[in-house]
PDB file of C-alpha atoms in Angstrom:
ATOM      1  CA  MET A1128      -0.788  10.726  17.169  1.00 77.00           C
ATOM      2  CA  TYR A1129      -1.757   7.158  17.907  1.00 87.00           C
ATOM      3  CA  VAL A1130       0.772   4.583  16.714  1.00 94.00           C
ATOM      4  CA  GLY A1131      -0.363   1.027  17.249  1.00 97.00           C
ATOM      5  CA  HIS A1132       2.279  -1.656  17.147  1.00 98.00           C
ATOM      6  CA  THR A1133       2.841  -5.382  17.416  1.00 98.00           C
ATOM      7  CA  ILE A1134       6.066  -7.248  18.052  1.00 98.00           C
ATOM      8  CA  ASP A1135       6.573 -10.830  16.904  1.00 98.00           C
ATOM      9  CA  GLY A1136      10.083 -11.937  17.815  1.00 97.00           C
ATOM     10  CA  SER A1137      12.371  -9.529  15.995  1.00 98.00           C
ATOM     11  CA  ARG A1138       9.607  -8.188  13.689  1.00 98.00           C
ATOM     12  CA  LEU A1139       7.990  -4.868  14.565  1.00 98.00           C
ATOM     13  CA  THR A1140       4.842  -3.680  12.819  1.00 98.00           C
ATOM     14  CA  VAL A1141       3.766  -0.093  13.445  1.00 98.00           C
ATOM     15  CA  GLN A1142       0.393   1.266  12.430  1.00 98.00           C
ATOM     16  CA  PRO A1143       0.088   5.047  12.619  1.00 97.00           C
ATOM     17  CA  ASP A1144      -3.407   6.496  12.384  1.00 95.00           C
ATOM     18  CA  GLY A1145      -4.239   9.790  10.698  1.00 94.00           C
ATOM     19  CA  ARG A1146      -1.790  12.248   9.213  1.00 97.00           C
ATOM     20  CA  ILE A1147       1.979  12.308   9.462  1.00 98.00           C
ATOM     21  CA  ASP A1148       2.599  16.022   9.220  1.00 97.00           C
ATOM     22  CA  THR A1149       4.340  18.889  10.997  1.00 97.00           C
ATOM     23  CA  ASN A1150       2.164  18.400  14.072  1.00 97.00           C
ATOM     24  CA  THR A1151       2.605  14.629  14.384  1.00 97.00           C
ATOM     25  CA  ALA A1152       5.845  13.583  12.642  1.00 98.00           C
ATOM     26  CA  ALA A1153       8.174  14.077  15.612  1.00 97.00           C
ATOM     27  CA  ASP A1154       5.867  12.129  17.929  1.00 97.00           C
ATOM     28  CA  PHE A1155       5.507   9.345  15.355  1.00 97.00           C
ATOM     29  CA  GLU A1156       9.282   9.096  14.910  1.00 97.00           C
ATOM     30  CA  GLU A1157       9.914   9.145  18.663  1.00 97.00           C
ATOM     31  CA  GLN A1158       7.374   6.396  19.359  1.00 96.00           C
ATOM     32  CA  VAL A1159       8.802   4.134  16.652  1.00 98.00           C
ATOM     33  CA  THR A1160      12.436   4.855  17.573  1.00 97.00           C
ATOM     34  CA  GLU A1161      11.760   3.628  21.118  1.00 97.00           C
ATOM     35  CA  LEU A1162      10.614   0.281  19.685  1.00 97.00           C
ATOM     36  CA  LEU A1163      13.499  -0.292  17.237  1.00 97.00           C
ATOM     37  CA  PRO A1164      16.261  -1.793  19.427  1.00 97.00           C
ATOM     38  CA  GLY A1165      16.669  -5.485  18.660  1.00 97.00           C
ATOM     39  CA  MET A1166      14.324  -5.498  15.661  1.00 98.00           C
ATOM     40  CA  LYS A1167      15.447  -7.073  12.384  1.00 98.00           C
ATOM     41  CA  GLU A1168      12.258  -6.467  10.370  1.00 98.00           C
ATOM     42  CA  VAL A1169      10.220  -3.278  10.644  1.00 98.00           C
ATOM     43  CA  ASP A1170       6.921  -2.912   8.809  1.00 98.00           C
ATOM     44  CA  VAL A1171       5.329   0.528   8.654  1.00 98.00           C
ATOM     45  CA  ASP A1172       1.670  -0.064   7.811  1.00 98.00           C
ATOM     46  CA  LEU A1173       0.222   3.169   6.375  1.00 98.00           C
ATOM     47  CA  GLU A1174      -3.262   1.776   5.766  1.00 97.00           C
ATOM     48  CA  ASP A1175      -4.818   4.408   8.066  1.00 97.00           C
ATOM     49  CA  VAL A1176      -2.596   7.310   6.949  1.00 97.00           C
ATOM     50  CA  ASP A1177      -4.208   9.625   4.423  1.00 96.00           C
ATOM     51  CA  TYR A1178      -1.557  12.353   4.301  1.00 97.00           C
ATOM     52  CA  VAL A1179       2.217  12.607   4.631  1.00 97.00           C
ATOM     53  CA  SER A1180       3.898  16.038   4.619  1.00 97.00           C
ATOM     54  CA  SER A1181       7.562  16.844   4.139  1.00 97.00           C
ATOM     55  CA  ALA A1182       7.994  16.491   7.908  1.00 98.00           C
ATOM     56  CA  GLY A1183       6.482  13.012   7.666  1.00 97.00           C
ATOM     57  CA  LEU A1184       8.822  12.132   4.821  1.00 98.00           C
ATOM     58  CA  ARG A1185      11.797  13.231   6.941  1.00 98.00           C
ATOM     59  CA  SER A1186      10.583  11.044   9.809  1.00 98.00           C
ATOM     60  CA  LEU A1187      10.207   8.019   7.556  1.00 98.00           C
ATOM     61  CA  LEU A1188      13.660   8.604   6.089  1.00 97.00           C
ATOM     62  CA  SER A1189      15.142   8.941   9.577  1.00 98.00           C
ATOM     63  CA  LEU A1190      13.516   5.658  10.639  1.00 98.00           C
ATOM     64  CA  PHE A1191      14.787   4.008   7.447  1.00 98.00           C
ATOM     65  CA  LYS A1192      18.333   5.158   8.263  1.00 98.00           C
ATOM     66  CA  GLN A1193      18.024   3.967  11.872  1.00 98.00           C
ATOM     67  CA  CYS A1194      16.855   0.566  10.654  1.00 98.00           C
ATOM     68  CA  SER A1195      19.728   0.359   8.183  1.00 98.00           C
ATOM     69  CA  ALA A1196      22.217   1.264  10.929  1.00 98.00           C
ATOM     70  CA  GLN A1197      21.068  -1.727  12.986  1.00 97.00           C
ATOM     71  CA  ASN A1198      20.875  -4.058   9.959  1.00 97.00           C
ATOM     72  CA  ALA A1199      17.085  -4.131  10.033  1.00 98.00           C
ATOM     73  CA  ASN A1200      14.881  -4.119   6.947  1.00 98.00           C
ATOM     74  CA  MET A1201      12.119  -1.500   6.858  1.00 98.00           C
ATOM     75  CA  THR A1202       9.149  -2.047   4.566  1.00 98.00           C
ATOM     76  CA  VAL A1203       6.251   0.349   3.992  1.00 98.00           C
ATOM     77  CA  LEU A1204       2.893  -1.387   3.557  1.00 98.00           C
ATOM     78  CA  ASN A1205      -0.646  -0.542   2.445  1.00 98.00           C
ATOM     79  CA  VAL A1206      -0.018   2.940   1.071  1.00 98.00           C
ATOM     80  CA  MET A1207      -3.079   4.872  -0.127  1.00 97.00           C
ATOM     81  CA  PRO A1208      -2.802   6.092  -3.743  1.00 97.00           C
ATOM     82  CA  GLU A1209      -2.724   9.768  -2.686  1.00 96.00           C
ATOM     83  CA  VAL A1210       0.160   9.106  -0.297  1.00 97.00           C
ATOM     84  CA  MET A1211       1.981   6.969  -2.868  1.00 97.00           C
ATOM     85  CA  ASN A1212       1.819   9.935  -5.261  1.00 97.00           C
ATOM     86  CA  VAL A1213       3.745  11.979  -2.675  1.00 96.00           C
ATOM     87  CA  PHE A1214       6.389   9.234  -2.393  1.00 97.00           C
ATOM     88  CA  GLU A1215       6.703   9.081  -6.189  1.00 97.00           C
ATOM     89  CA  MET A1216       6.842  12.846  -6.750  1.00 97.00           C
ATOM     90  CA  THR A1217       9.536  13.306  -4.093  1.00 96.00           C
ATOM     91  CA  GLY A1218      11.671  10.341  -5.146  1.00 96.00           C
ATOM     92  CA  PHE A1219      11.035   8.472  -1.894  1.00 97.00           C
ATOM     93  CA  ALA A1220       9.509   5.616  -3.891  1.00 97.00           C
ATOM     94  CA  LYS A1221      13.051   4.853  -5.084  1.00 96.00           C
ATOM     95  CA  VAL A1222      14.554   4.999  -1.586  1.00 95.00           C
ATOM     96  CA  LEU A1223      12.044   3.244   0.673  1.00 97.00           C
ATOM     97  CA  HIS A1224      10.968  -0.383   0.244  1.00 97.00           C
ATOM     98  CA  PHE A1225       7.284  -1.018  -0.425  1.00 97.00           C
ATOM     99  CA  ALA A1226       5.196  -4.167  -0.375  1.00 94.00           C
TER     100      ALA A1226
END
């Protein structure tokens, strides 16, 4: 899975492309985890993500917990309606921060 990213000071923006599912979730999480040290703001831009499976939800929750552990704020951006439905049905819409 391709995960584009930009770093501006202590703000990290990651932009995964495609699906975050059983085949890609671990790679996505690993790539983002490598970028987290020293970050205070982490934006996960899901504009180009059209599907998130339970494995993807676990990866996002893991990243959220890692951010919290280092006192960083994680915000999920540009969620497609179909993906937002998954967040809402699973209760993740109440856990993660969206903008």
